[in-house]
Amino acid sequence: RKRLGFKDKKSGSFTKNRDKSIIDIFRNVSENKCALCGVTKTFTNENEQEYFEIHHMIPYHNGIQYDNIANLVKLCPTCHTSLKKGRASKQTQIDNITKILTNNELVFQYTCAALGEDDIHIIAQRIYELLG
């Protein structure tokens, strides 16, 4: 939390808060479609829009440099939960990461560059290891 600039709840230090503008931009410019299961209808939010969650393929808690629009995908709430550490089996999570990378060329290219690797299976394994 300190490294990312979040405020420490206990001591009250680290007053810098995360800038969520990149999430807002991505939410508005990207297609309302789950990058994993492909669903386009979830439920409507308070703005009368379909609700999707924004997911950092290389998790944000690994460094602010991963707060990049090319590292983001939209997921339905169920698929987003399935990518949280321990919510599904290791193999299921790796398979889900691989599927997202396979279906999203921009995200795949970003993760290749960011992780210095071009083998999709190795990238998926490394992203799995970075989940929080």
PDB file of C-alpha atoms in Angstrom:
ATOM      1  CA  ARG A   1       0.000   0.000   0.000  1.00  0.00           C
ATOM      2  CA  LYS A   2       2.829   2.380   0.825  1.00  0.00           C
ATOM      3  CA  ARG A   3       4.559   1.740  -2.509  1.00  0.00           C
ATOM      4  CA  LEU A   4       1.321   2.496  -4.401  1.00  0.00           C
ATOM      5  CA  GLY A   5       0.594   5.668  -2.464  1.00  0.00           C
ATOM      6  CA  PHE A   6      -2.509   4.502  -0.606  1.00  0.00           C
ATOM      7  CA  LYS A   7      -3.297   6.050   2.735  1.00  0.00           C
ATOM      8  CA  ASP A   8      -2.337   3.825   5.657  1.00  0.00           C
ATOM      9  CA  LYS A   9      -5.512   3.178   7.665  1.00  0.00           C
ATOM     10  CA  LYS A  10      -3.721   2.669  10.978  1.00  0.00           C
ATOM     11  CA  SER A  11      -1.306   5.568  11.085  1.00  0.00           C
ATOM     12  CA  GLY A  12      -3.031   7.979   8.713  1.00  0.00           C
ATOM     13  CA  SER A  13       0.191   8.609   6.774  1.00  0.00           C
ATOM     14  CA  PHE A  14       0.702   8.249   3.020  1.00  0.00           C
ATOM     15  CA  THR A  15      -1.908  10.808   2.000  1.00  0.00           C
ATOM     16  CA  LYS A  16      -1.517  10.324  -1.770  1.00  0.00           C
ATOM     17  CA  ASN A  17      -4.560   8.520  -3.156  1.00  0.00           C
ATOM     18  CA  ARG A  18      -4.707   6.474  -6.319  1.00  0.00           C
ATOM     19  CA  ASP A  19      -5.805   8.323  -9.450  1.00  0.00           C
ATOM     20  CA  LYS A  20      -8.744   6.388 -10.885  1.00  0.00           C
ATOM     21  CA  SER A  21      -9.067   8.458 -14.060  1.00  0.00           C
ATOM     22  CA  ILE A  22      -7.508   5.727 -16.224  1.00  0.00           C
ATOM     23  CA  ILE A  23     -10.184   3.302 -14.977  1.00  0.00           C
ATOM     24  CA  ASP A  24     -12.936   5.813 -15.791  1.00  0.00           C
ATOM     25  CA  ILE A  25     -11.528   6.387 -19.283  1.00  0.00           C
ATOM     26  CA  PHE A  26     -11.239   2.662 -19.955  1.00  0.00           C
ATOM     27  CA  ARG A  27     -14.749   2.023 -18.627  1.00  0.00           C
ATOM     28  CA  ASN A  28     -16.135   4.595 -21.084  1.00  0.00           C
ATOM     29  CA  VAL A  29     -14.163   3.676 -24.224  1.00  0.00           C
ATOM     30  CA  SER A  30     -14.103  -0.120 -24.068  1.00  0.00           C
ATOM     31  CA  GLU A  31     -16.814  -2.492 -25.206  1.00  0.00           C
ATOM     32  CA  ASN A  32     -19.204  -3.784 -22.552  1.00  0.00           C
ATOM     33  CA  LYS A  33     -18.171  -7.388 -22.868  1.00  0.00           C
ATOM     34  CA  CYS A  34     -16.467  -9.748 -20.434  1.00  0.00           C
ATOM     35  CA  ALA A  35     -12.947 -10.485 -21.666  1.00  0.00           C
ATOM     36  CA  LEU A  36     -13.208 -14.016 -20.276  1.00  0.00           C
ATOM     37  CA  CYS A  37     -16.710 -15.436 -20.784  1.00  0.00           C
ATOM     38  CA  GLY A  38     -17.926 -12.960 -23.417  1.00  0.00           C
ATOM     39  CA  VAL A  39     -21.152 -11.991 -21.659  1.00  0.00           C
ATOM     40  CA  THR A  40     -22.504  -8.565 -22.640  1.00  0.00           C
ATOM     41  CA  LYS A  41     -25.370  -8.352 -20.143  1.00  0.00           C
ATOM     42  CA  THR A  42     -24.830  -8.349 -16.390  1.00  0.00           C
ATOM     43  CA  PHE A  43     -27.060  -5.965 -14.460  1.00  0.00           C
ATOM     44  CA  THR A  44     -27.572  -2.253 -14.738  1.00  0.00           C
ATOM     45  CA  ASN A  45     -25.728   0.030 -12.367  1.00  0.00           C
ATOM     46  CA  GLU A  46     -26.927   3.320 -10.896  1.00  0.00           C
ATOM     47  CA  ASN A  47     -26.125   5.035 -14.237  1.00  0.00           C
ATOM     48  CA  GLU A  48     -28.383   2.608 -16.125  1.00  0.00           C
ATOM     49  CA  GLN A  49     -25.351   0.982 -17.788  1.00  0.00           C
ATOM     50  CA  GLU A  50     -24.314  -2.664 -17.797  1.00  0.00           C
ATOM     51  CA  TYR A  51     -22.032  -3.338 -14.850  1.00  0.00           C
ATOM     52  CA  PHE A  52     -18.524  -4.642 -15.551  1.00  0.00           C
ATOM     53  CA  GLU A  53     -15.466  -4.616 -13.329  1.00  0.00           C
ATOM     54  CA  ILE A  54     -12.084  -3.404 -14.512  1.00  0.00           C
ATOM     55  CA  HIS A  55      -9.230  -5.849 -14.017  1.00  0.00           C
ATOM     56  CA  HIS A  56      -5.478  -5.207 -14.253  1.00  0.00           C
ATOM     57  CA  MET A  57      -3.978  -8.255 -15.975  1.00  0.00           C
ATOM     58  CA  ILE A  58      -0.667  -7.631 -14.225  1.00  0.00           C
ATOM     59  CA  PRO A  59      -2.082  -6.726 -10.823  1.00  0.00           C
ATOM     60  CA  TYR A  60      -1.777  -3.101  -9.797  1.00  0.00           C
ATOM     61  CA  HIS A  61      -0.443  -3.961  -6.345  1.00  0.00           C
ATOM     62  CA  ASN A  62       2.784  -5.054  -8.080  1.00  0.00           C
ATOM     63  CA  GLY A  63       3.586  -1.478  -9.060  1.00  0.00           C
ATOM     64  CA  ILE A  64       2.030   1.744 -10.283  1.00  0.00           C
ATOM     65  CA  GLN A  65       3.688   1.182 -13.677  1.00  0.00           C
ATOM     66  CA  TYR A  66       0.992  -1.445 -14.323  1.00  0.00           C
ATOM     67  CA  ASP A  67      -1.749   1.176 -14.158  1.00  0.00           C
ATOM     68  CA  ASN A  68      -1.757   1.338 -17.949  1.00  0.00           C
ATOM     69  CA  ILE A  69      -4.806   1.245 -20.197  1.00  0.00           C
ATOM     70  CA  ALA A  70      -3.197  -1.581 -22.217  1.00  0.00           C
ATOM     71  CA  ASN A  71      -3.140  -3.678 -19.027  1.00  0.00           C
ATOM     72  CA  LEU A  72      -6.898  -3.418 -18.419  1.00  0.00           C
ATOM     73  CA  VAL A  73      -9.807  -5.662 -19.336  1.00  0.00           C
ATOM     74  CA  LYS A  74     -13.503  -5.624 -18.502  1.00  0.00           C
ATOM     75  CA  LEU A  75     -14.831  -8.650 -16.657  1.00  0.00           C
ATOM     76  CA  CYS A  76     -18.246  -9.628 -15.404  1.00  0.00           C
ATOM     77  CA  PRO A  77     -18.347  -9.857 -11.597  1.00  0.00           C
ATOM     78  CA  THR A  78     -18.238 -13.679 -11.634  1.00  0.00           C
ATOM     79  CA  CYS A  79     -15.170 -13.891 -13.872  1.00  0.00           C
ATOM     80  CA  HIS A  80     -13.435 -11.108 -11.942  1.00  0.00           C
ATOM     81  CA  THR A  81     -13.944 -13.015  -8.692  1.00  0.00           C
ATOM     82  CA  SER A  82     -12.556 -16.164 -10.318  1.00  0.00           C
ATOM     83  CA  LEU A  83      -9.235 -14.350 -10.852  1.00  0.00           C
ATOM     84  CA  LYS A  84      -8.739 -13.421  -7.214  1.00  0.00           C
ATOM     85  CA  LYS A  85      -6.062 -15.449  -5.427  1.00  0.00           C
ATOM     86  CA  GLY A  86      -7.482 -18.707  -4.099  1.00  0.00           C
ATOM     87  CA  ARG A  87     -10.984 -18.300  -5.567  1.00  0.00           C
ATOM     88  CA  ALA A  88     -10.459 -21.013  -8.184  1.00  0.00           C
ATOM     89  CA  SER A  89      -7.924 -23.752  -8.696  1.00  0.00           C
ATOM     90  CA  LYS A  90      -4.474 -22.770  -9.882  1.00  0.00           C
ATOM     91  CA  GLN A  91      -5.026 -24.458 -13.247  1.00  0.00           C
ATOM     92  CA  THR A  92      -8.408 -22.783 -13.744  1.00  0.00           C
ATOM     93  CA  GLN A  93      -6.908 -19.382 -13.008  1.00  0.00           C
ATOM     94  CA  ILE A  94      -3.980 -19.972 -15.377  1.00  0.00           C
ATOM     95  CA  ASP A  95      -6.404 -21.179 -18.076  1.00  0.00           C
ATOM     96  CA  ASN A  96      -8.565 -18.080 -17.562  1.00  0.00           C
ATOM     97  CA  ILE A  97      -5.550 -15.769 -17.799  1.00  0.00           C
ATOM     98  CA  THR A  98      -4.423 -17.564 -20.972  1.00  0.00           C
ATOM     99  CA  LYS A  99      -7.888 -17.199 -22.525  1.00  0.00           C
ATOM    100  CA  ILE A 100      -7.994 -13.468 -21.796  1.00  0.00           C
ATOM    101  CA  LEU A 101      -4.522 -12.976 -23.287  1.00  0.00           C
ATOM    102  CA  THR A 102      -5.432 -15.057 -26.351  1.00  0.00           C
ATOM    103  CA  ASN A 103      -8.538 -12.974 -27.017  1.00  0.00           C
ATOM    104  CA  ASN A 104      -6.978  -9.546 -26.349  1.00  0.00           C
ATOM    105  CA  GLU A 105      -3.988  -8.789 -28.563  1.00  0.00           C
ATOM    106  CA  LEU A 106      -3.263  -5.370 -27.028  1.00  0.00           C
ATOM    107  CA  VAL A 107      -3.219  -6.808 -23.501  1.00  0.00           C
ATOM    108  CA  PHE A 108      -1.073  -9.733 -24.658  1.00  0.00           C
ATOM    109  CA  GLN A 109       1.448  -7.376 -26.290  1.00  0.00           C
ATOM    110  CA  TYR A 110       1.550  -5.191 -23.173  1.00  0.00           C
ATOM    111  CA  THR A 111       2.145  -8.135 -20.843  1.00  0.00           C
ATOM    112  CA  CYS A 112       4.840  -9.503 -23.183  1.00  0.00           C
ATOM    113  CA  ALA A 113       6.705  -6.206 -23.017  1.00  0.00           C
ATOM    114  CA  ALA A 114       6.128  -5.638 -19.305  1.00  0.00           C
ATOM    115  CA  LEU A 115       7.248  -9.121 -18.292  1.00  0.00           C
ATOM    116  CA  GLY A 116       9.971  -9.528 -20.924  1.00  0.00           C
ATOM    117  CA  GLU A 117       8.488 -12.759 -22.230  1.00  0.00           C
ATOM    118  CA  ASP A 118       6.598 -13.784 -25.375  1.00  0.00           C
ATOM    119  CA  ASP A 119       5.388 -17.299 -24.497  1.00  0.00           C
ATOM    120  CA  ILE A 120       1.721 -17.004 -23.535  1.00  0.00           C
ATOM    121  CA  HIS A 121       1.887 -19.959 -21.142  1.00  0.00           C
ATOM    122  CA  ILE A 122       4.863 -18.537 -19.261  1.00  0.00           C
ATOM    123  CA  ILE A 123       3.166 -15.127 -19.106  1.00  0.00           C
ATOM    124  CA  ALA A 124      -0.022 -16.696 -17.734  1.00  0.00           C
ATOM    125  CA  GLN A 125       1.988 -18.555 -15.086  1.00  0.00           C
ATOM    126  CA  ARG A 126       3.835 -15.369 -14.089  1.00  0.00           C
ATOM    127  CA  ILE A 127       0.608 -13.363 -13.873  1.00  0.00           C
ATOM    128  CA  TYR A 128      -0.897 -16.123 -11.722  1.00  0.00           C
ATOM    129  CA  GLU A 129       2.093 -15.835  -9.367  1.00  0.00           C
ATOM    130  CA  LEU A 130       1.473 -12.055  -9.128  1.00  0.00           C
ATOM    131  CA  LEU A 131      -2.205 -12.345  -8.171  1.00  0.00           C
ATOM    132  CA  GLY A 132      -3.117 -10.796  -4.860  1.00  0.00           C
TER     133      GLY A 132
END
